[in-house]
CSV table of C-alpha atoms in Angstrom, one decimal:
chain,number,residue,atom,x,y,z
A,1,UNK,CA,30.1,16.8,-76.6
A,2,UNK,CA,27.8,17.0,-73.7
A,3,UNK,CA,26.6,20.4,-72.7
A,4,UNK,CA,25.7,21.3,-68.7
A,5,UNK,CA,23.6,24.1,-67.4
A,6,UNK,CA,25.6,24.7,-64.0
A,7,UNK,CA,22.6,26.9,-61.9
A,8,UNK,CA,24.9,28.8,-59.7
A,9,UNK,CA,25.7,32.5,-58.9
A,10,UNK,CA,29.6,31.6,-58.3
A,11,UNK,CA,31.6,31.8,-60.9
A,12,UNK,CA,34.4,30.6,-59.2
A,13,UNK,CA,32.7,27.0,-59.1
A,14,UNK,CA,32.0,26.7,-63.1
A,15,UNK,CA,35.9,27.3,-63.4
A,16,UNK,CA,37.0,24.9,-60.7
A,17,UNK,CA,34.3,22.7,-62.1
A,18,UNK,CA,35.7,23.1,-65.9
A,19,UNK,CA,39.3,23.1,-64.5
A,20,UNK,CA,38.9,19.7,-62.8
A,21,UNK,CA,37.1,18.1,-66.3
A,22,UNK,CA,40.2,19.0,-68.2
A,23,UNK,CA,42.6,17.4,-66.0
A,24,UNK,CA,41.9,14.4,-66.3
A,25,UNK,CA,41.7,14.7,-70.4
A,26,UNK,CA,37.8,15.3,-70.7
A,27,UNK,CA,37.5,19.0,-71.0
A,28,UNK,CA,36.4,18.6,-74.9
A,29,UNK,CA,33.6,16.1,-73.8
A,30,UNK,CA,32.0,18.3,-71.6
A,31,UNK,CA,31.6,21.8,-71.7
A,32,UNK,CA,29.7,23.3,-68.5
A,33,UNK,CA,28.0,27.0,-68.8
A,34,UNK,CA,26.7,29.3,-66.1
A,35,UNK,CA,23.3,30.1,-65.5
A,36,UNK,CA,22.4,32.0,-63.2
A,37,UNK,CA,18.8,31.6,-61.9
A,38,UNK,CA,16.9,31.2,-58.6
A,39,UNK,CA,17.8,27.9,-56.9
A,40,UNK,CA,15.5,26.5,-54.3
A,41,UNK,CA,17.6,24.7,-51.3
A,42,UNK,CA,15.9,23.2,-48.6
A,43,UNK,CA,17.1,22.7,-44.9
A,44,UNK,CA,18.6,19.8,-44.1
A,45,UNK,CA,22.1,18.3,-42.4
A,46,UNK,CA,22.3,16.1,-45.9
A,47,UNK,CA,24.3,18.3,-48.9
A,48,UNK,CA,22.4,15.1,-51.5
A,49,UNK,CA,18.9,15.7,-50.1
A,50,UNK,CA,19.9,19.5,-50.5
A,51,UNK,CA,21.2,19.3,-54.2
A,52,UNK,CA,18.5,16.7,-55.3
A,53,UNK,CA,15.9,18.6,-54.6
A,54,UNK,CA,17.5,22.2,-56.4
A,55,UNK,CA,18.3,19.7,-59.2
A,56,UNK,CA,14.7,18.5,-59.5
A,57,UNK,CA,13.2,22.0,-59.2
A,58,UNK,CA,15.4,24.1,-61.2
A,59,UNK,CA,14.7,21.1,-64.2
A,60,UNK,CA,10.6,21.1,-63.8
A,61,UNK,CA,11.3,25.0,-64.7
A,62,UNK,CA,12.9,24.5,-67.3
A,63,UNK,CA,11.7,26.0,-70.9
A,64,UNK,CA,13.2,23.3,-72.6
A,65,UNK,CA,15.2,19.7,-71.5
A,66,UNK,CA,17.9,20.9,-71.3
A,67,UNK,CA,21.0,18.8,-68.9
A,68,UNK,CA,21.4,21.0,-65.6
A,69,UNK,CA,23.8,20.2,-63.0
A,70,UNK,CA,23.5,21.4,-59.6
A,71,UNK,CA,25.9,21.3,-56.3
A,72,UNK,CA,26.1,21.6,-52.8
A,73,UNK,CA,29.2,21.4,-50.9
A,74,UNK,CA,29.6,22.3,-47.1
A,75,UNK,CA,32.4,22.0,-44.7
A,76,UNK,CA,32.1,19.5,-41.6
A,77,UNK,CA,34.4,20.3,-38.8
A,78,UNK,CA,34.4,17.0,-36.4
A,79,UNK,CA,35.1,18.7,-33.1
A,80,UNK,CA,32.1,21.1,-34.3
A,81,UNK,CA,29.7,18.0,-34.7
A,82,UNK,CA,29.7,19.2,-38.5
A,83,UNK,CA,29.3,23.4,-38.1
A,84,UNK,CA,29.2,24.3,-40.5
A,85,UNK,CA,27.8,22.2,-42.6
A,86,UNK,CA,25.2,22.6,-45.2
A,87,UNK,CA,25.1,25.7,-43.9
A,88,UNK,CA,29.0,26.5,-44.8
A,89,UNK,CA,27.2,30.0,-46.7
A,90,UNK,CA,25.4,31.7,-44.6
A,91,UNK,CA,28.2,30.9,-41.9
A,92,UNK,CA,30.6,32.2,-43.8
A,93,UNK,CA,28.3,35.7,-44.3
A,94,UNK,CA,27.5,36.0,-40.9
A,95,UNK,CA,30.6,35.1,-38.5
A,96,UNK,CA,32.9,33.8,-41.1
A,97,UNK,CA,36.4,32.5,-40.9
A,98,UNK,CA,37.2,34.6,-37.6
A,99,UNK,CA,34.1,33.4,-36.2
A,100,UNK,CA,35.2,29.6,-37.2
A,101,UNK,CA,38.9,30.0,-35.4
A,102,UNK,CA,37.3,31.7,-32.0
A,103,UNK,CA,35.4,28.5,-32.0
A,104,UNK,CA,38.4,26.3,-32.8
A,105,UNK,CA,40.5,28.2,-30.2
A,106,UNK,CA,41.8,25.7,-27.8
A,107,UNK,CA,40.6,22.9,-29.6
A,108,UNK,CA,43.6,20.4,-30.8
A,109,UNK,CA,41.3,18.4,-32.9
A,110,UNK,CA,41.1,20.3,-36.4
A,111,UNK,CA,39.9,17.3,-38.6
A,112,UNK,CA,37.7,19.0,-41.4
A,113,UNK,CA,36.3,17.4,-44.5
A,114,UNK,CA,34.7,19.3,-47.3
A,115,UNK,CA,32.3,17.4,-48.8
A,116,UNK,CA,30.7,18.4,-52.9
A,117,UNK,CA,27.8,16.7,-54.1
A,118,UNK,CA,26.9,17.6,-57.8
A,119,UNK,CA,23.1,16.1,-59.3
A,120,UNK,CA,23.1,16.4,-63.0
A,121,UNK,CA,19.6,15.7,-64.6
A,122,UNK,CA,20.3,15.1,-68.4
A,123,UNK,CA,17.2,14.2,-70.7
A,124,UNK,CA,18.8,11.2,-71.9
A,125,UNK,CA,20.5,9.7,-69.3
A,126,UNK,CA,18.1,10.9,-66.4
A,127,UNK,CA,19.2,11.5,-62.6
A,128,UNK,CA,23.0,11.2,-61.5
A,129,UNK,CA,25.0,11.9,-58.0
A,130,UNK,CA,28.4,12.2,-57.9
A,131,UNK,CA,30.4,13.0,-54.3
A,132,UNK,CA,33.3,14.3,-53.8
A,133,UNK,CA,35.9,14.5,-50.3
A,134,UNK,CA,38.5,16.6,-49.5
A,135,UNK,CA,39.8,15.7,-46.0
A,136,UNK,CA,42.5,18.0,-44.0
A,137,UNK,CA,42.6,20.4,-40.8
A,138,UNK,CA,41.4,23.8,-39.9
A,139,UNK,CA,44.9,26.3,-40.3
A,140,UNK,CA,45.4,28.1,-36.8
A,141,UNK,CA,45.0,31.5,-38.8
A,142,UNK,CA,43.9,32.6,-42.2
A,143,UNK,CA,46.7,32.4,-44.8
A,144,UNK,CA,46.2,32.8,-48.6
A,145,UNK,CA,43.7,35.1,-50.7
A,146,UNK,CA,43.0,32.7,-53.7
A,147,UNK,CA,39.6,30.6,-54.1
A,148,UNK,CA,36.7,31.6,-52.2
A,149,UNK,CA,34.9,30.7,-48.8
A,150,UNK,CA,36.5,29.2,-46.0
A,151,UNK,CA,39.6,28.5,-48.1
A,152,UNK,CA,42.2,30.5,-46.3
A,153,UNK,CA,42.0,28.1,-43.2
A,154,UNK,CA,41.9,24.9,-44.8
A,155,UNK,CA,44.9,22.3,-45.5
A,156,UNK,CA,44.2,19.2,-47.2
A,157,UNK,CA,45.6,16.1,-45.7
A,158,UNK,CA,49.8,15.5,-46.6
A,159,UNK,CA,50.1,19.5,-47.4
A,160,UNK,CA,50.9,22.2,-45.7
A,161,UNK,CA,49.1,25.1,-47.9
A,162,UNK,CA,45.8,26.2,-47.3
A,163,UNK,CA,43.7,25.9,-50.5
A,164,UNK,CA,43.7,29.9,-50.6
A,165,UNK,CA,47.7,29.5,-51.2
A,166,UNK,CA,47.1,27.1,-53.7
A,167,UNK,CA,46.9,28.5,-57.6
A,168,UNK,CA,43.4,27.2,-58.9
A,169,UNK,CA,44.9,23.9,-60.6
A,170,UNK,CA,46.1,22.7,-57.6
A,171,UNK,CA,43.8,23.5,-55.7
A,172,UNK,CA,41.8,21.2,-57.8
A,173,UNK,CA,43.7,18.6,-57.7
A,174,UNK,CA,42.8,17.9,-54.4
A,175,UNK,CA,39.6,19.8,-53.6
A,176,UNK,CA,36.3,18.1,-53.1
A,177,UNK,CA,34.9,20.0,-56.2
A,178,UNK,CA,37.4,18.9,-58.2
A,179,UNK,CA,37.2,15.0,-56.9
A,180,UNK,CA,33.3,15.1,-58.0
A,181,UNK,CA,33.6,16.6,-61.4
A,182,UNK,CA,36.2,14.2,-62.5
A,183,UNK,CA,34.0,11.3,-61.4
A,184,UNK,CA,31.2,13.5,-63.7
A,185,UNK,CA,33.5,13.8,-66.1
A,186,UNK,CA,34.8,10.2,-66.2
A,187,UNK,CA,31.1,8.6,-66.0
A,188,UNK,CA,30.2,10.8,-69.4
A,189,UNK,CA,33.2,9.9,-71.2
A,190,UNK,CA,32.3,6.1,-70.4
A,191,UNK,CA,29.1,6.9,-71.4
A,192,UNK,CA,30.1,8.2,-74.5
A,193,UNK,CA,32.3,5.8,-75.7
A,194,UNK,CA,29.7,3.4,-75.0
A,195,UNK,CA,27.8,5.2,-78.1
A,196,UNK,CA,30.5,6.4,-80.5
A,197,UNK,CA,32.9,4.5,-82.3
A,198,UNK,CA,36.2,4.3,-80.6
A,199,UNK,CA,38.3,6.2,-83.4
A,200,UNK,CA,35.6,9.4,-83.1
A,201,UNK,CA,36.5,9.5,-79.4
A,202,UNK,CA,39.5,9.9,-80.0
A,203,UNK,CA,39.8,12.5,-82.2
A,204,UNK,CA,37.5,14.5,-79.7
A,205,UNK,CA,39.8,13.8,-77.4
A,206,UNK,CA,42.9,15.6,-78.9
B,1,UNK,CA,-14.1,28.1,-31.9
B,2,UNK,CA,-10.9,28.1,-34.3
B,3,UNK,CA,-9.2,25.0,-35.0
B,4,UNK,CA,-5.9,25.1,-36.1
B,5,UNK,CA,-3.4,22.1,-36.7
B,6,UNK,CA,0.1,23.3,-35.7
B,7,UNK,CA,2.4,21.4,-37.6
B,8,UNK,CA,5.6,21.1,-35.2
B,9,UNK,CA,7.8,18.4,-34.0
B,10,UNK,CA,8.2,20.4,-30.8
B,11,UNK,CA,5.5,20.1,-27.9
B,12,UNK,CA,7.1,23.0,-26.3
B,13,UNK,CA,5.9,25.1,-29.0
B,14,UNK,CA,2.4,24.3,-28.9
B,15,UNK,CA,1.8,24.4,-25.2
B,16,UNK,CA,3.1,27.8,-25.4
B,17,UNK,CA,1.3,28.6,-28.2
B,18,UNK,CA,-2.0,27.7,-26.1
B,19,UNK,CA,-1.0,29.6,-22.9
B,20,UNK,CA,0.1,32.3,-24.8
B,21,UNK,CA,-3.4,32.9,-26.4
B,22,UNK,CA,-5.0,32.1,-23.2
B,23,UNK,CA,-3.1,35.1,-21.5
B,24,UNK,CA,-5.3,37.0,-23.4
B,25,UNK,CA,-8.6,35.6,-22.5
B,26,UNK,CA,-8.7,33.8,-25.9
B,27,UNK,CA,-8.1,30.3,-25.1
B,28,UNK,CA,-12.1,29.1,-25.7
B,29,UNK,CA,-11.8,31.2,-28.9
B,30,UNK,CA,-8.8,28.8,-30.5
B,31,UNK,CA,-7.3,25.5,-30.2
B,32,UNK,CA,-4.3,24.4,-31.1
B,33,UNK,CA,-3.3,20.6,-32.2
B,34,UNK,CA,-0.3,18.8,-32.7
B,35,UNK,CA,0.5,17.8,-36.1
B,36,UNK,CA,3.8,15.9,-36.8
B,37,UNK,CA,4.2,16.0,-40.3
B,38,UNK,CA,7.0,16.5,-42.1
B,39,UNK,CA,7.5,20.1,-42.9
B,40,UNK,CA,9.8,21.5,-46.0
B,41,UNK,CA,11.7,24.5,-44.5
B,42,UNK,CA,14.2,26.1,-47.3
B,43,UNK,CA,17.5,28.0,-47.0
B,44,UNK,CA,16.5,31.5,-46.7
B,45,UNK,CA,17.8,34.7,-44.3
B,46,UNK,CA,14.2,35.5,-44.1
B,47,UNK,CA,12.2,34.1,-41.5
B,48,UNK,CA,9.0,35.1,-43.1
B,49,UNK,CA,9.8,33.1,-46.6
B,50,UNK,CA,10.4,30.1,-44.5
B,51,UNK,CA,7.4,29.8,-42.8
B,52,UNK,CA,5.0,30.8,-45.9
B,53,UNK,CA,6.8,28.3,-48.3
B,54,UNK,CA,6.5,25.8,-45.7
B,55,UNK,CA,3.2,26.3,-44.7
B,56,UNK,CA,1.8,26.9,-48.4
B,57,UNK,CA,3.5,23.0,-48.7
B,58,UNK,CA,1.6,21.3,-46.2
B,59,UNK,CA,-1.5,22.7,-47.4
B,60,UNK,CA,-1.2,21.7,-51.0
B,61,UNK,CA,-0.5,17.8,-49.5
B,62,UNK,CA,-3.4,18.0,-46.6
B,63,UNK,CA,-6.1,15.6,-47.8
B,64,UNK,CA,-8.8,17.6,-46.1
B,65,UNK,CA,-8.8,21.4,-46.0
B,66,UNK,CA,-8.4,22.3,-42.2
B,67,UNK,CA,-6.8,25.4,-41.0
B,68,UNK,CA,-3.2,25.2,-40.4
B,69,UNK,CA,-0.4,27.2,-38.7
B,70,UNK,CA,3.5,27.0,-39.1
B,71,UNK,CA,6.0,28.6,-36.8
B,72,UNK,CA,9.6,29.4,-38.0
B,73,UNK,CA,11.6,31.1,-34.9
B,74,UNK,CA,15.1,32.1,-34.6
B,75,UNK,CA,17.9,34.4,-32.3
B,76,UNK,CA,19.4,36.8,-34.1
B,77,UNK,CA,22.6,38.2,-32.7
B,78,UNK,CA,23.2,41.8,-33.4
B,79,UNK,CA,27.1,41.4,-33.1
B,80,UNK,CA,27.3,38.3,-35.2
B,81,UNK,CA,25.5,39.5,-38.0
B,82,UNK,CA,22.5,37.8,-37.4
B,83,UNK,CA,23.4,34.7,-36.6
B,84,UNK,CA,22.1,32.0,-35.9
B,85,UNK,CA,19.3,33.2,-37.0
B,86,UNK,CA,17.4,31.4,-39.2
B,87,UNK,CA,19.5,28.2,-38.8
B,88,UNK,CA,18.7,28.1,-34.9
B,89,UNK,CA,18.0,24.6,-34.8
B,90,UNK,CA,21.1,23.2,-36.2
B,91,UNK,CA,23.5,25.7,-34.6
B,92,UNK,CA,22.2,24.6,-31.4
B,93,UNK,CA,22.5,20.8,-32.8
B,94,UNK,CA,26.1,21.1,-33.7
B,95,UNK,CA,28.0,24.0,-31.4
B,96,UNK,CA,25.6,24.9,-29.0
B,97,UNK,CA,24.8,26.8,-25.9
B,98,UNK,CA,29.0,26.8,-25.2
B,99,UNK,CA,29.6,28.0,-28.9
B,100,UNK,CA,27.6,30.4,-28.9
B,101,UNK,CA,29.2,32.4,-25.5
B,102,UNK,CA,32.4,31.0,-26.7
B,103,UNK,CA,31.7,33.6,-30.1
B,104,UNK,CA,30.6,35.7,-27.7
B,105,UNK,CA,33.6,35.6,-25.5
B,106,UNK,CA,35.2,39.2,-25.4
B,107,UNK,CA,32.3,41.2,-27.2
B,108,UNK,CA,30.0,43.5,-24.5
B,109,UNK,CA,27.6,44.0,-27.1
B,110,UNK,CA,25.3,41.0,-26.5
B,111,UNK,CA,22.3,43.1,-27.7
B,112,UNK,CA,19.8,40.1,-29.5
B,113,UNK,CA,16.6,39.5,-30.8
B,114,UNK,CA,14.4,36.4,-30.8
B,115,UNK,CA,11.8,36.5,-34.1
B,116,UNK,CA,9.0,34.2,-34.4
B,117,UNK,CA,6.9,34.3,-37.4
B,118,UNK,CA,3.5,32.3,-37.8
B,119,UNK,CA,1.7,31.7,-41.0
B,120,UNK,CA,-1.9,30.0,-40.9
B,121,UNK,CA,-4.0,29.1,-43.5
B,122,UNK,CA,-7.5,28.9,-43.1
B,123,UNK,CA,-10.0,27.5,-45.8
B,124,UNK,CA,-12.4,30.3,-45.3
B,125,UNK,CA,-9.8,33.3,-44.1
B,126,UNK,CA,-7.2,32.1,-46.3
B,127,UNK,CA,-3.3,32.8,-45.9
B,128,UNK,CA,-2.2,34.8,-42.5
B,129,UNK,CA,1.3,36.3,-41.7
B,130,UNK,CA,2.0,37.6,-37.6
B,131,UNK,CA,5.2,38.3,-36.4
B,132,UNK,CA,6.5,38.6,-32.6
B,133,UNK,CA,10.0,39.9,-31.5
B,134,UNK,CA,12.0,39.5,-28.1
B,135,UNK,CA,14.4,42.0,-27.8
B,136,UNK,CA,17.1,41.5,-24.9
B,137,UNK,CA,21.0,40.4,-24.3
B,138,UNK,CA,22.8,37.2,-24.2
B,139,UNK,CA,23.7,36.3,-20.8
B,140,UNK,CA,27.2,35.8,-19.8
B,141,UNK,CA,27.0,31.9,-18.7
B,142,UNK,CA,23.8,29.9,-19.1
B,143,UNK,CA,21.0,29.9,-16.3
B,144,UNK,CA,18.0,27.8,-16.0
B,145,UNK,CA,17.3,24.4,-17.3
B,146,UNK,CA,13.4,25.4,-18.5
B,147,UNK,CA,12.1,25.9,-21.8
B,148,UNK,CA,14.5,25.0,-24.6
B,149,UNK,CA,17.3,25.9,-27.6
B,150,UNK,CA,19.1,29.2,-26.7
B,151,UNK,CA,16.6,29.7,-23.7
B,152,UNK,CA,19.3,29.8,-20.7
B,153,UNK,CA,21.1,32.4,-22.3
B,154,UNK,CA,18.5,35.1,-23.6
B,155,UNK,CA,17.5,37.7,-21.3
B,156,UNK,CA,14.3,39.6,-22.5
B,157,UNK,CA,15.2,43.6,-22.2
B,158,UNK,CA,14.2,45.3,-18.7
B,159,UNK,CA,14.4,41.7,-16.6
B,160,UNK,CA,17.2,39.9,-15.1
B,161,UNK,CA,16.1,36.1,-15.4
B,162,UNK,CA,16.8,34.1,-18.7
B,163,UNK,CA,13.8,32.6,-20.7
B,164,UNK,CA,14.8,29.2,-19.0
B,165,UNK,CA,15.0,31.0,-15.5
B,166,UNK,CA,11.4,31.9,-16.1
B,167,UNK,CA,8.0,29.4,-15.4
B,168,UNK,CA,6.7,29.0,-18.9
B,169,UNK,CA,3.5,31.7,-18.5
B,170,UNK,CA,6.2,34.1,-17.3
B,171,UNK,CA,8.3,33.2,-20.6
B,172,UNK,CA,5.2,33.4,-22.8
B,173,UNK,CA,4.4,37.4,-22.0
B,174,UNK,CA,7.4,38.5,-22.9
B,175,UNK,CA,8.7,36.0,-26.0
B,176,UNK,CA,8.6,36.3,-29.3
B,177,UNK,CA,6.2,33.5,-29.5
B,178,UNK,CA,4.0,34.7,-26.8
B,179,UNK,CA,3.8,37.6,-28.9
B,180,UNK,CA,3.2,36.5,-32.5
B,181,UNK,CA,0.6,33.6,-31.0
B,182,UNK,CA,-1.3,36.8,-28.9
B,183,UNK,CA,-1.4,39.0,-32.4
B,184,UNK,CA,-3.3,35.6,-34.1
B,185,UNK,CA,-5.8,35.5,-31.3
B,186,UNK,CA,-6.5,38.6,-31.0
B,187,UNK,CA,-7.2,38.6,-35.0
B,188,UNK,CA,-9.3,35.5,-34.9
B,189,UNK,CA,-11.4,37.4,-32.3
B,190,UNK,CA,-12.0,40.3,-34.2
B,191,UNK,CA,-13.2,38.5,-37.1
B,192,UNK,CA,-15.7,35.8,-35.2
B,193,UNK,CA,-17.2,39.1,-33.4
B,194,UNK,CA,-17.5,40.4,-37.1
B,195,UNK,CA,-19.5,37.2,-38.0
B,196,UNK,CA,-21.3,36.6,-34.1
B,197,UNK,CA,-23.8,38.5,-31.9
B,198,UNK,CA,-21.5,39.5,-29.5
B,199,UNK,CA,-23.4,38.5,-26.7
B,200,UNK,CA,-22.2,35.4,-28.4
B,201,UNK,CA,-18.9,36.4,-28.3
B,202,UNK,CA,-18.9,37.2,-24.9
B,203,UNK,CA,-20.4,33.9,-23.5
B,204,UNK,CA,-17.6,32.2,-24.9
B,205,UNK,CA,-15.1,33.9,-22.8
B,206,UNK,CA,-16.0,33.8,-19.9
């Protein structure tokens, strides 16, 4: 079993994040747990140099070595050269979703991507960077109050529900979050099986 | 005479820097060098935590101590929250000018304030915090093609020109820069009389 520190102040993440393990059959590998203490994020138009850097600081920190995982995520709007961005936060706080549509208004291209990049640092098996994509379009209004964020006004490719009118496994299923955590998820279970006879797997497993 | 290294990408910056403090009859007093150097600016609302964490960086990683000063400016927009605000420079990267008065579009209260905030550090003074505001209105199109950033739309309270509608000593007496740089010379002053004759004192500025 492989225990994660996620450093966040969302909640909302931790369960998407544990959500995502279990669907693909790893939730009993790896059990994440929310701690909540100051995370130092640098400027910059790269979410990995972003999420890196927490990673590395909140670790040095760290009473004892313990595995931490850190993410950044952002949404990139192509007709917005990227707005928001790594800045997808303190966007959201300060002209938020209405502010996003004003700016889209007009605007026929709604290509969006949002992008999560998750660095865990483990004592063991040192430094890792997983990425996860969900692409789609920016909805002409705000539908849905699930999930969190700019949510309400984004579709994922081949749907027609915005993640907010998704229930939070589905919204998993395709979400950039969830895309990242599964690679997490799958790279530890290799990992593991690597160390531990094949039979103790999978008893863990059921 | 002060040296001080400003560490900037941006010329503009420090040739306003250097009029500004010569407005005041400062400019033998203090001079002001270009230093590209990459600076470590974190995510923060806070203009002030920006520029000390950034400038307290550079320090630590200078080989030799010489006195220092980082700049961390931004518009803040009453009616949108704030914004851009600390993320200036990447708002006017990605949407621009045209988003910007596109958020705008509709709103009469364009009420806005430009902040800078300089932090020096001097070996024998040690750590130094000024700050400079520019109160005034966004414009309703942009005018001017001087200066730089949100420049052609601000218009400093009680004039009718934009920053970039203004020759660059104009610009410097009433900006936020102007401002903050002014409060730093006028500190530096004070504290060479405190340690010259001030016949001294007075040579040097004439």
């Amino acid at each position: 079993m492989i225990r994660l520190l996620f450093i966040t102040k969302n909640r909302h993440k931790v369960i998407e994040a544990q959500i995502s393990i279990e669907q693909v059959g790893l939730g009993k590998f790896i059990n994440l747990e929310l701690l909540e203490i100051p995370k130092l994020e640098i400027q910059s138009d790269d979410l990995k140099e972003i999420a890196i850097f927490a990673a590395r600081n909140v670790y040095k920190r760290l009473e004892e070595r313990k595995a931490i995982v850190v993410e950044d995520a952002g949404l990139f709007i192509e007709s917005l050269n990227g707005f928001p961005g790594p800045y997808s936060n303190y966007v959201y706080r300060t002209i938020g979703i209405k502010g996003i549509l004003k700016l889209l208004k007009g605007i026929d291209n709604r290509r969006a991507e949002f992008v999560s990049v998750i660095v865990v640092i483990h004592p063991e098996f040192g430094e890792m960077v997983f990425e996860g994509k969900a692409q789609g379009y920016i909805a002409y209004e705000a539908k849905g109050d699930k999930g969190f964020g700019f949510d309400p006004i984004f579709i994922p490719k081949g749907h027609s529900k915005t993640f907010a009118e998704m229930n939070i496994e589905e919204k998993c299923r395709y979400s950039h979050r969830g895309a990242a955590f599964r690679a997490l998820a799958r790279w530890f279970a290799s990992k593991l099986k690597d160390l531990q006879p094949l039979d103790k797997v999978s008893r863990d497993r059921e």
